[in-house]
Amino acid sequence: MSASTKHDLNSHLWDTSALYRDSVIQLDEAARVMNLDQNIAERLKVPKRAMIVSVPIRLDNGSIKVFEGYRVQHNMTLGPGKGGIRFHPEVNLSEVAGLAMLMSFKCSLAGLPLGGAKGGIRVDPNQLSRQEHQSLMRRYTTEINMIIGPDKDIPAPDIGTDSQHMAWMMDTFSQENGYTIPGVVTGKPVEIGGSLGRAESTGRGVIYTVQHAAKHLHKVGKAGPKIDASTTVAVHGFGKVGAVAALEIYNLGCKVLAVSDWKGAILNKNGLNIPKVIEWVVKNGTVVGYAEAEEISNADLLALNVDVLIPAAIDGVITEENVSTVKAKIIAEGANGPATAGALNQLEERGAFIIPDVLCNAGGVIVSYFEWVQGLQNFFWNEAEVNEKLAEVMDNAFKRVMDQQMKYKCGMKTAALITGVDRLNKAMLLRGLFP
Ligand code: GLU
């Protein structure tokens, strides 16, 4: 049997989504460049464990609807599984598996004692009432309760879910066990054991990495933006990550020319007033209609000639089809997998600096880790302490990735994956293969 047939047989269950296939392509490239032990590479290509559950709920109109839910634990060598839960109409087992794989590399590269996991429910969250959201989250928690827990696997918010969903999840898990177990989730409201600064942490971390990227480009003598009033920015996706990233970089004095959401995009060539855009979104639920801007399409936004482009919405928005239109100098992957492997190669060939997702958006899981640690000790930090520690962990992570990039002279995504895989590889070899 040829190696490729063998691989196909091993992975047929998982590789039906573009995101999973892309993650394996990128892992293969990292494994090739770092000359990774083939046995470790094969083990990392498939998740350790996955659960598919039916989630029946009673809708507000009295009828019952059954949704499909997943929790995938990719690798738990370094510690309990960690990763968000996504409510999205296109979620499937393969996509969740790919996202769980990214979490393993993200946690490892950030130096956290955590493994990689991810969950999801195939549902359009915009079609559900608040009560239906609650029923879905609670029933899903019950269905997966035997594989989650503070020492086993710790969910968090992701696309379509927020701190309220985590409160319901924590409450359900606690009710079932008979006592309060805050450590089962992170990204909880502060009132019930959440960490200060968690809600802003992903967007904040994105901007730390943009500042590092700009400094790095100057250090190596490449013309790069300075991150000041001369810097132009576009943010694709104005949600939990994008809106915070836009505000942080606006507060640094940069000009955020355009932002977008699933309904459309807005542009102001002199720079948007981001606090006012946020106010507008809180009232209207979308950036569209904001007065001091012209409406453009999401495709137009991605093609703007800006210094920094932050795709912070969802995976697969920059592909080989539209990559030739992307002109930004720095591309900061706020979302998981927003650019495909092929698109990233083309961007790097034309000299763009990529800040890969597993580094760029690691701020979220880093503060999740802080939340978990604070909860275990029942000792809570102020926001300045959280931010200071976040900056320190992100600085070190950025430096480790740049060291690998210098060592192997490879692309940034490859360097980031090598950083994550290297630590995981050492841990897997030390623990050995059971039995
Ligand atoms: N969903 C976020 C991510 O993709 C955060 C995960 C977490 O905090 O566990 O990194």
CSV table of C-alpha atoms and ligand atoms in Angstrom, one decimal:
chain,number,residue,atom,x,y,z
A,1,MET,CA,0.0,0.0,0.0
A,2,SER,CA,1.5,3.4,-0.9
A,3,ALA,CA,2.0,6.0,1.7
A,4,SER,CA,-0.6,8.3,0.3
A,5,THR,CA,-3.3,5.6,0.2
A,6,LYS,CA,-2.5,4.8,3.8
A,7,HIS,CA,-2.8,8.5,4.7
A,8,ASP,CA,-6.2,8.7,3.0
A,9,LEU,CA,-7.5,5.7,4.9
A,10,ASN,CA,-6.3,7.2,8.2
A,11,SER,CA,-7.9,10.5,7.7
A,12,HIS,CA,-11.0,10.0,5.6
A,13,LEU,CA,-13.3,10.8,8.6
A,14,TRP,CA,-11.7,14.1,9.3
A,15,ASP,CA,-10.6,15.8,6.1
A,16,THR,CA,-13.9,16.8,4.5
A,17,SER,CA,-13.5,20.5,5.3
A,18,ALA,CA,-11.1,23.0,3.6
A,19,LEU,CA,-10.0,24.2,7.0
A,20,TYR,CA,-8.9,20.8,8.2
A,21,ARG,CA,-7.2,20.0,4.9
A,22,ASP,CA,-5.4,23.3,5.0
A,23,SER,CA,-4.2,22.8,8.6
A,24,VAL,CA,-2.8,19.4,7.6
A,25,ILE,CA,-1.0,20.9,4.5
A,26,GLN,CA,0.5,23.6,6.8
A,27,LEU,CA,1.5,21.0,9.4
A,28,ASP,CA,3.1,18.8,6.7
A,29,GLU,CA,5.1,21.9,5.6
A,30,ALA,CA,6.3,22.6,9.2
A,31,ALA,CA,7.1,18.9,9.7
A,32,ARG,CA,9.2,18.9,6.5
A,33,VAL,CA,11.1,22.1,7.3
A,34,MET,CA,11.9,21.1,10.9
A,35,ASN,CA,12.5,17.5,9.9
A,36,LEU,CA,10.0,16.3,12.4
A,37,ASP,CA,9.8,12.6,13.5
A,38,GLN,CA,7.4,11.1,11.0
A,39,ASN,CA,5.5,9.1,13.8
A,40,ILE,CA,4.8,12.4,15.7
A,41,ALA,CA,3.7,14.1,12.5
A,42,GLU,CA,1.2,11.2,11.8
A,43,ARG,CA,-0.2,11.4,15.3
A,44,LEU,CA,-0.6,15.2,15.1
A,45,LYS,CA,-2.7,15.0,11.9
A,46,VAL,CA,-5.6,13.3,13.6
A,47,PRO,CA,-7.4,14.2,16.8
A,48,LYS,CA,-7.2,12.1,20.0
A,49,ARG,CA,-10.9,12.0,20.5
A,50,ALA,CA,-14.2,13.4,19.2
A,51,MET,CA,-17.8,13.4,20.3
A,52,ILE,CA,-20.8,14.0,18.1
A,53,VAL,CA,-24.1,14.6,20.0
A,54,SER,CA,-27.7,15.3,19.1
A,55,VAL,CA,-28.9,18.4,20.9
A,56,PRO,CA,-32.8,18.5,20.9
A,57,ILE,CA,-34.4,21.7,22.2
A,58,ARG,CA,-37.9,23.0,22.4
A,59,LEU,CA,-38.2,26.1,20.2
A,60,ASP,CA,-40.3,29.1,21.3
A,61,ASN,CA,-43.1,28.0,19.0
A,62,GLY,CA,-43.5,24.8,20.9
A,63,SER,CA,-41.9,22.5,18.3
A,64,ILE,CA,-38.8,20.4,18.9
A,65,LYS,CA,-35.7,20.7,16.8
A,66,VAL,CA,-32.6,18.6,16.9
A,67,PHE,CA,-29.2,20.2,16.3
A,68,GLU,CA,-25.9,18.5,15.8
A,69,GLY,CA,-23.1,19.3,18.3
A,70,TYR,CA,-19.4,18.3,18.4
A,71,ARG,CA,-16.5,18.4,20.9
A,72,VAL,CA,-13.1,17.4,19.5
A,73,GLN,CA,-10.0,17.0,21.7
A,74,HIS,CA,-7.0,17.1,19.4
A,75,ASN,CA,-4.0,16.7,21.7
A,76,MET,CA,-3.8,16.7,25.5
A,77,THR,CA,-0.2,15.9,26.0
A,78,LEU,CA,0.6,19.3,27.7
A,79,GLY,CA,-2.5,19.5,29.8
A,80,PRO,CA,-6.4,19.6,29.7
A,81,GLY,CA,-8.0,20.4,26.4
A,82,LYS,CA,-8.7,24.0,25.7
A,83,GLY,CA,-10.7,25.8,23.0
A,84,GLY,CA,-13.9,27.6,22.2
A,85,ILE,CA,-17.4,26.5,21.3
A,86,ARG,CA,-18.8,27.9,18.0
A,87,PHE,CA,-22.4,28.4,16.9
A,88,HIS,CA,-22.4,28.6,13.2
A,89,PRO,CA,-24.6,27.2,10.4
A,90,GLU,CA,-21.6,25.6,8.6
A,91,VAL,CA,-19.9,24.0,11.5
A,92,ASN,CA,-19.1,20.3,11.0
A,93,LEU,CA,-16.9,17.6,12.6
A,94,SER,CA,-14.0,18.1,10.2
A,95,GLU,CA,-13.9,21.9,10.7
A,96,VAL,CA,-14.1,21.5,14.5
A,97,ALA,CA,-11.2,19.0,14.3
A,98,GLY,CA,-9.1,21.4,12.2
A,99,LEU,CA,-9.8,24.2,14.7
A,100,ALA,CA,-8.9,21.8,17.6
A,101,MET,CA,-5.6,21.1,15.9
A,102,LEU,CA,-4.9,24.8,15.7
A,103,MET,CA,-5.7,25.1,19.4
A,104,SER,CA,-3.0,22.5,20.2
A,105,PHE,CA,-0.4,24.5,18.3
A,106,LYS,CA,-1.6,27.8,19.7
A,107,CYS,CA,-1.5,26.7,23.4
A,108,SER,CA,1.9,25.0,22.8
A,109,LEU,CA,3.5,28.0,21.1
A,110,ALA,CA,2.2,30.3,23.8
A,111,GLY,CA,3.9,28.1,26.4
A,112,LEU,CA,0.6,27.2,28.2
A,113,PRO,CA,0.1,23.9,30.1
A,114,LEU,CA,-2.9,23.1,28.0
A,115,GLY,CA,-3.9,20.9,25.1
A,116,GLY,CA,-6.0,21.7,22.0
A,117,ALA,CA,-9.8,21.2,21.7
A,118,LYS,CA,-12.8,22.8,20.0
A,119,GLY,CA,-16.5,22.5,20.0
A,120,GLY,CA,-19.4,23.6,17.9
A,121,ILE,CA,-23.1,23.4,17.2
A,122,ARG,CA,-24.4,23.5,13.6
A,123,VAL,CA,-26.9,26.3,14.0
A,124,ASP,CA,-27.5,29.8,12.8
A,125,PRO,CA,-27.3,31.8,16.0
A,126,ASN,CA,-29.0,34.8,14.5
A,127,GLN,CA,-32.2,32.7,14.1
A,128,LEU,CA,-32.5,31.8,17.8
A,129,SER,CA,-34.1,33.7,20.7
A,130,ARG,CA,-32.2,34.2,23.9
A,131,GLN,CA,-34.2,31.4,25.5
A,132,GLU,CA,-33.4,29.0,22.6
A,133,HIS,CA,-29.7,29.9,23.0
A,134,GLN,CA,-29.9,29.0,26.6
A,135,SER,CA,-31.7,25.7,26.0
A,136,LEU,CA,-29.2,24.8,23.3
A,137,MET,CA,-26.1,25.6,25.5
A,138,ARG,CA,-27.5,23.7,28.5
A,139,ARG,CA,-28.5,20.6,26.6
A,140,TYR,CA,-25.2,20.5,24.7
A,141,THR,CA,-23.3,20.8,28.0
A,142,THR,CA,-25.2,17.8,29.4
A,143,GLU,CA,-24.5,15.8,26.3
A,144,ILE,CA,-20.7,16.3,26.5
A,145,ASN,CA,-20.4,16.6,30.3
A,146,MET,CA,-18.4,13.3,30.6
A,147,ILE,CA,-15.5,14.7,28.6
A,148,ILE,CA,-15.3,18.2,30.0
A,149,GLY,CA,-14.2,19.6,33.4
A,150,PRO,CA,-11.5,21.8,34.9
A,151,ASP,CA,-8.9,19.0,34.7
A,152,LYS,CA,-10.1,17.5,31.4
A,153,ASP,CA,-11.2,20.0,28.8
A,154,ILE,CA,-12.2,23.6,29.4
A,155,PRO,CA,-14.4,25.3,26.8
A,156,ALA,CA,-14.6,29.1,26.1
A,157,PRO,CA,-16.5,31.4,23.7
A,158,ASP,CA,-15.9,31.4,20.0
A,159,ILE,CA,-17.9,32.6,17.0
A,160,GLY,CA,-21.6,33.0,17.9
A,161,THR,CA,-21.1,32.5,21.7
A,162,ASP,CA,-20.1,34.8,24.5
A,163,SER,CA,-19.7,35.1,28.3
A,164,GLN,CA,-23.5,34.5,28.8
A,165,HIS,CA,-23.2,31.1,27.1
A,166,MET,CA,-20.2,30.3,29.4
A,167,ALA,CA,-22.4,31.2,32.4
A,168,TRP,CA,-25.1,28.8,31.3
A,169,MET,CA,-22.5,26.1,30.6
A,170,MET,CA,-20.9,26.5,34.0
A,171,ASP,CA,-24.3,26.5,35.7
A,172,THR,CA,-25.4,23.4,34.0
A,173,PHE,CA,-22.2,21.5,34.7
A,174,SER,CA,-22.3,22.7,38.4
A,175,GLN,CA,-26.0,21.8,38.8
A,176,GLU,CA,-25.3,18.3,37.6
A,177,ASN,CA,-22.4,17.8,40.0
A,178,GLY,CA,-24.1,19.4,43.0
A,179,TYR,CA,-21.6,22.2,43.6
A,180,THR,CA,-20.2,25.3,41.8
A,181,ILE,CA,-17.3,24.4,39.4
A,182,PRO,CA,-16.2,27.7,37.8
A,183,GLY,CA,-13.1,26.1,36.3
A,184,VAL,CA,-15.1,24.1,33.7
A,185,VAL,CA,-15.2,27.1,31.4
A,186,THR,CA,-13.3,30.3,30.8
A,187,GLY,CA,-14.6,33.5,29.3
A,188,LYS,CA,-17.2,33.7,32.0
A,189,PRO,CA,-18.7,36.9,33.3
A,190,VAL,CA,-16.4,38.6,35.9
A,191,GLU,CA,-19.2,38.3,38.5
A,192,ILE,CA,-19.0,34.5,38.5
A,193,GLY,CA,-15.2,34.0,38.3
A,194,GLY,CA,-14.3,35.4,35.0
A,195,SER,CA,-11.0,37.3,34.5
A,196,LEU,CA,-10.9,41.1,34.0
A,197,GLY,CA,-9.6,41.8,30.5
A,198,ARG,CA,-10.7,38.4,29.1
A,199,ALA,CA,-13.3,39.9,26.8
A,200,GLU,CA,-10.8,42.3,25.3
A,201,SER,CA,-7.8,39.9,25.4
A,202,THR,CA,-7.9,38.5,21.8
A,203,GLY,CA,-8.2,41.9,20.1
A,204,ARG,CA,-5.7,43.5,22.4
A,205,GLY,CA,-3.2,40.6,21.7
A,206,VAL,CA,-3.7,41.1,18.0
A,207,ILE,CA,-2.5,44.7,18.3
A,208,TYR,CA,0.5,43.7,20.4
A,209,THR,CA,1.6,41.4,17.6
A,210,VAL,CA,1.0,44.2,15.0
A,211,GLN,CA,3.3,46.5,17.0
A,212,HIS,CA,5.9,43.7,17.2
A,213,ALA,CA,5.6,43.1,13.5
A,214,ALA,CA,6.2,46.8,12.7
A,215,LYS,CA,9.2,46.9,15.0
A,216,HIS,CA,10.6,43.7,13.5
A,217,LEU,CA,10.3,45.1,10.0
A,218,HIS,CA,12.2,48.2,11.0
A,219,LYS,CA,14.9,46.1,12.7
A,220,VAL,CA,15.5,44.0,9.6
A,221,GLY,CA,15.6,47.1,7.5
A,222,LYS,CA,12.4,46.5,5.6
A,223,ALA,CA,10.1,49.5,5.0
A,224,GLY,CA,7.2,48.8,7.3
A,225,PRO,CA,4.5,51.0,8.9
A,226,LYS,CA,5.4,52.8,12.1
A,227,ILE,CA,2.1,52.4,14.0
A,228,ASP,CA,1.3,56.1,14.3
A,229,ALA,CA,-1.0,58.7,12.6
A,230,SER,CA,0.5,57.8,9.2
A,231,THR,CA,-0.6,54.1,9.5
A,232,THR,CA,-3.8,53.0,7.7
A,233,VAL,CA,-5.8,49.9,8.8
A,234,ALA,CA,-8.7,47.8,7.6
A,235,VAL,CA,-10.5,45.4,9.9
A,236,HIS,CA,-12.6,42.6,8.4
A,237,GLY,CA,-15.2,41.5,11.0
A,238,PHE,CA,-16.3,43.9,13.7
A,239,GLY,CA,-17.1,41.4,16.4
A,240,LYS,CA,-15.6,40.3,19.7
A,241,VAL,CA,-12.1,40.3,18.2
A,242,GLY,CA,-12.3,42.9,15.3
A,243,ALA,CA,-14.0,45.7,17.2
A,244,VAL,CA,-11.5,45.5,20.1
A,245,ALA,CA,-8.6,45.3,17.7
A,246,ALA,CA,-9.9,48.3,15.8
A,247,LEU,CA,-10.4,50.3,19.0
A,248,GLU,CA,-6.9,49.4,20.3
A,249,ILE,CA,-5.1,50.5,17.1
A,250,TYR,CA,-7.3,53.6,16.9
A,251,ASN,CA,-6.2,54.5,20.4
A,252,LEU,CA,-2.6,54.2,19.3
A,253,GLY,CA,-3.3,57.0,16.8
A,254,CYS,CA,-3.6,54.9,13.6
A,255,LYS,CA,-6.3,55.6,11.0
A,256,VAL,CA,-8.8,52.8,10.7
A,257,LEU,CA,-10.2,53.4,7.2
A,258,ALA,CA,-12.7,50.6,7.0
A,259,VAL,CA,-14.5,47.9,9.1
A,260,SER,CA,-17.1,45.3,8.2
A,261,ASP,CA,-19.5,42.7,9.3
A,262,TRP,CA,-21.6,40.0,7.6
A,263,LYS,CA,-24.0,42.7,6.4
A,264,GLY,CA,-21.4,44.9,4.7
A,265,ALA,CA,-18.5,47.3,5.1
A,266,ILE,CA,-17.9,51.0,5.7
A,267,LEU,CA,-15.1,53.2,4.6
A,268,ASN,CA,-13.9,56.7,5.5
A,269,LYS,CA,-10.7,57.7,3.8
A,270,ASN,CA,-9.8,60.1,6.6
A,271,GLY,CA,-10.2,57.4,9.2
A,272,LEU,CA,-13.3,56.2,11.1
A,273,ASN,CA,-14.1,57.4,14.6
A,274,ILE,CA,-14.1,53.9,16.1
A,275,PRO,CA,-15.7,54.7,19.5
A,276,LYS,CA,-18.6,56.2,17.5
A,277,VAL,CA,-18.8,53.2,15.2
A,278,ILE,CA,-19.0,50.9,18.3
A,279,GLU,CA,-21.8,53.1,19.7
A,280,TRP,CA,-23.6,52.7,16.4
A,281,VAL,CA,-23.2,49.0,16.3
A,282,VAL,CA,-24.5,48.6,19.9
A,283,LYS,CA,-27.7,50.4,18.9
A,284,ASN,CA,-28.1,49.0,15.4
A,285,GLY,CA,-26.5,45.6,15.4
A,286,THR,CA,-24.4,46.3,12.3
A,287,VAL,CA,-21.8,48.8,11.0
A,288,VAL,CA,-23.9,49.3,7.9
A,289,GLY,CA,-25.7,52.7,7.9
A,290,TYR,CA,-23.1,54.5,10.0
A,291,ALA,CA,-23.3,58.1,8.8
A,292,GLU,CA,-19.7,59.3,8.5
A,293,ALA,CA,-18.7,56.7,6.0
A,294,GLU,CA,-19.5,55.3,2.6
A,295,GLU,CA,-20.7,51.8,2.1
A,296,ILE,CA,-18.4,49.3,0.3
A,297,SER,CA,-18.4,45.5,0.0
A,298,ASN,CA,-16.4,43.1,2.1
A,299,ALA,CA,-14.4,42.2,-1.0
A,300,ASP,CA,-13.5,45.9,-1.5
A,301,LEU,CA,-12.3,46.1,2.1
A,302,LEU,CA,-10.0,43.2,1.7
A,303,ALA,CA,-8.5,44.9,-1.4
A,304,LEU,CA,-7.8,48.3,0.2
A,305,ASN,CA,-4.3,49.6,-0.1
A,306,VAL,CA,-3.7,49.8,3.7
A,307,ASP,CA,-0.6,49.2,5.9
A,308,VAL,CA,-2.4,46.7,8.1
A,309,LEU,CA,-5.2,44.3,7.2
A,310,ILE,CA,-6.8,42.5,10.1
A,311,PRO,CA,-9.1,39.6,8.9
A,312,ALA,CA,-10.9,38.9,12.2
A,313,ALA,CA,-14.2,37.3,11.1
A,314,ILE,CA,-13.9,33.7,10.0
A,315,ASP,CA,-11.8,31.3,8.1
A,316,GLY,CA,-11.2,31.1,4.3
A,317,VAL,CA,-11.8,34.8,3.4
A,318,ILE,CA,-8.5,35.3,1.6
A,319,THR,CA,-8.1,32.5,-0.9
A,320,GLU,CA,-6.2,31.8,-4.1
A,321,GLU,CA,-9.1,33.4,-6.0
A,322,ASN,CA,-9.0,36.9,-4.4
A,323,VAL,CA,-5.4,37.0,-3.0
A,324,SER,CA,-4.1,39.0,-5.9
A,325,THR,CA,-6.4,41.9,-4.9
A,326,VAL,CA,-4.9,42.1,-1.3
A,327,LYS,CA,-2.4,44.9,-1.0
A,328,ALA,CA,-1.8,45.3,2.7
A,329,LYS,CA,1.8,45.2,4.0
A,330,ILE,CA,1.0,43.5,7.3
A,331,ILE,CA,-1.7,40.9,7.5
A,332,ALA,CA,-2.7,40.1,11.1
A,333,GLU,CA,-4.8,36.9,11.3
A,334,GLY,CA,-7.3,37.8,14.1
A,335,ALA,CA,-9.6,35.0,13.0
A,336,ASN,CA,-8.6,31.3,12.9
A,337,GLY,CA,-7.5,30.4,9.3
A,338,PRO,CA,-8.7,33.5,7.5
A,339,ALA,CA,-6.2,33.0,4.7
A,340,THR,CA,-5.7,29.6,3.0
A,341,ALA,CA,-2.2,28.0,2.8
A,342,GLY,CA,-2.0,28.8,-0.9
A,343,ALA,CA,-3.0,32.5,-0.4
A,344,LEU,CA,-0.4,32.9,2.4
A,345,ASN,CA,2.3,31.6,0.1
A,346,GLN,CA,1.4,34.2,-2.5
A,347,LEU,CA,1.2,37.0,0.0
A,348,GLU,CA,4.7,36.2,1.4
A,349,GLU,CA,6.1,35.9,-2.2
A,350,ARG,CA,5.1,39.5,-2.8
A,351,GLY,CA,6.6,40.7,0.5
A,352,ALA,CA,3.7,40.9,2.9
A,353,PHE,CA,4.4,40.2,6.5
A,354,ILE,CA,2.0,37.6,7.9
A,355,ILE,CA,1.1,37.4,11.6
A,356,PRO,CA,-0.2,33.8,11.7
A,357,ASP,CA,-3.5,33.1,13.6
A,358,VAL,CA,-1.9,30.8,16.2
A,359,LEU,CA,0.3,33.7,17.3
A,360,CYS,CA,-1.9,36.7,16.4
A,361,ASN,CA,-5.1,35.7,18.2
A,362,ALA,CA,-3.4,33.8,21.1
A,363,GLY,CA,-4.3,36.6,23.5
A,364,GLY,CA,-7.7,35.0,24.1
A,365,VAL,CA,-6.5,31.6,25.2
A,366,ILE,CA,-3.7,33.2,27.2
A,367,VAL,CA,-6.1,35.2,29.3
A,368,SER,CA,-8.4,32.1,29.4
A,369,TYR,CA,-5.4,30.4,31.0
A,370,PHE,CA,-5.0,33.3,33.5
A,371,GLU,CA,-8.7,33.0,34.3
A,372,TRP,CA,-8.4,29.3,35.0
A,373,VAL,CA,-5.3,29.8,37.2
A,374,GLN,CA,-7.0,32.7,39.1
A,375,GLY,CA,-10.0,30.4,39.7
A,376,LEU,CA,-7.9,27.5,40.9
A,377,GLN,CA,-6.2,29.8,43.4
A,378,ASN,CA,-9.4,31.8,44.2
A,379,PHE,CA,-7.1,34.8,44.0
A,380,PHE,CA,-8.0,37.4,41.4
A,381,TRP,CA,-5.8,40.0,39.7
A,382,ASN,CA,-6.6,43.5,38.6
A,383,GLU,CA,-6.9,44.3,34.9
A,384,ALA,CA,-3.4,46.0,34.8
A,385,GLU,CA,-1.8,42.8,36.1
A,386,VAL,CA,-3.7,40.7,33.5
A,387,ASN,CA,-2.7,43.0,30.7
A,388,GLU,CA,0.9,43.1,31.8
A,389,LYS,CA,1.1,39.3,32.0
A,390,LEU,CA,-0.6,39.0,28.6
A,391,ALA,CA,1.9,41.4,27.0
A,392,GLU,CA,4.8,39.4,28.5
A,393,VAL,CA,3.5,36.0,27.3
A,394,MET,CA,2.7,37.4,23.8
A,395,ASP,CA,6.2,39.1,23.6
A,396,ASN,CA,7.9,35.8,24.4
A,397,ALA,CA,5.7,33.9,21.9
A,398,PHE,CA,6.4,36.5,19.1
A,399,LYS,CA,10.1,36.2,19.8
A,400,ARG,CA,10.1,32.4,19.8
A,401,VAL,CA,8.3,32.4,16.4
A,402,MET,CA,10.8,35.0,15.0
A,403,ASP,CA,13.7,32.8,16.2
A,404,GLN,CA,12.3,29.8,14.3
A,405,GLN,CA,11.7,32.0,11.2
A,406,MET,CA,15.3,33.1,11.3
A,407,LYS,CA,16.6,29.6,12.0
A,408,TYR,CA,14.7,27.9,9.1
A,409,LYS,CA,14.3,31.0,6.8
A,410,CYS,CA,10.7,29.8,6.2
A,411,GLY,CA,7.3,31.5,6.0
A,412,MET,CA,5.7,33.0,9.1
A,413,LYS,CA,2.9,30.4,9.3
A,414,THR,CA,5.4,27.6,9.1
A,415,ALA,CA,7.6,29.3,11.8
A,416,ALA,CA,4.6,29.6,14.1
A,417,LEU,CA,3.6,26.0,13.6
A,418,ILE,CA,7.2,24.8,14.2
A,419,THR,CA,7.3,26.8,17.4
A,420,GLY,CA,4.1,25.0,18.6
A,421,VAL,CA,5.0,21.6,17.2
A,422,ASP,CA,8.5,21.6,18.6
A,423,ARG,CA,7.4,21.9,22.2
A,424,LEU,CA,4.6,19.3,21.7
A,425,ASN,CA,7.0,17.0,20.0
A,426,LYS,CA,9.4,17.0,22.9
A,427,ALA,CA,6.6,16.4,25.4
A,428,MET,CA,5.2,13.6,23.3
A,429,LEU,CA,8.6,11.9,23.0
A,430,LEU,CA,9.2,12.2,26.8
A,431,ARG,CA,5.8,10.7,27.6
A,432,GLY,CA,6.2,8.0,25.0
A,433,LEU,CA,3.5,5.9,23.4
A,434,PHE,CA,1.1,4.0,25.6
A,435,PRO,CA,0.9,1.0,26.0
B,1,GLU,N1,-12.0,30.6,20.8
B,1,GLU,C1,-10.7,31.3,21.1
B,1,GLU,C2,-9.6,30.8,20.2
B,1,GLU,O1,-9.9,30.3,19.1
B,1,GLU,C3,-10.4,31.2,22.6
B,1,GLU,C4,-10.2,29.8,23.1
B,1,GLU,C5,-10.1,29.7,24.6
B,1,GLU,O2,-10.0,30.7,25.3
B,1,GLU,O3,-10.0,28.6,25.1
B,1,GLU,O4,-8.5,30.9,20.5
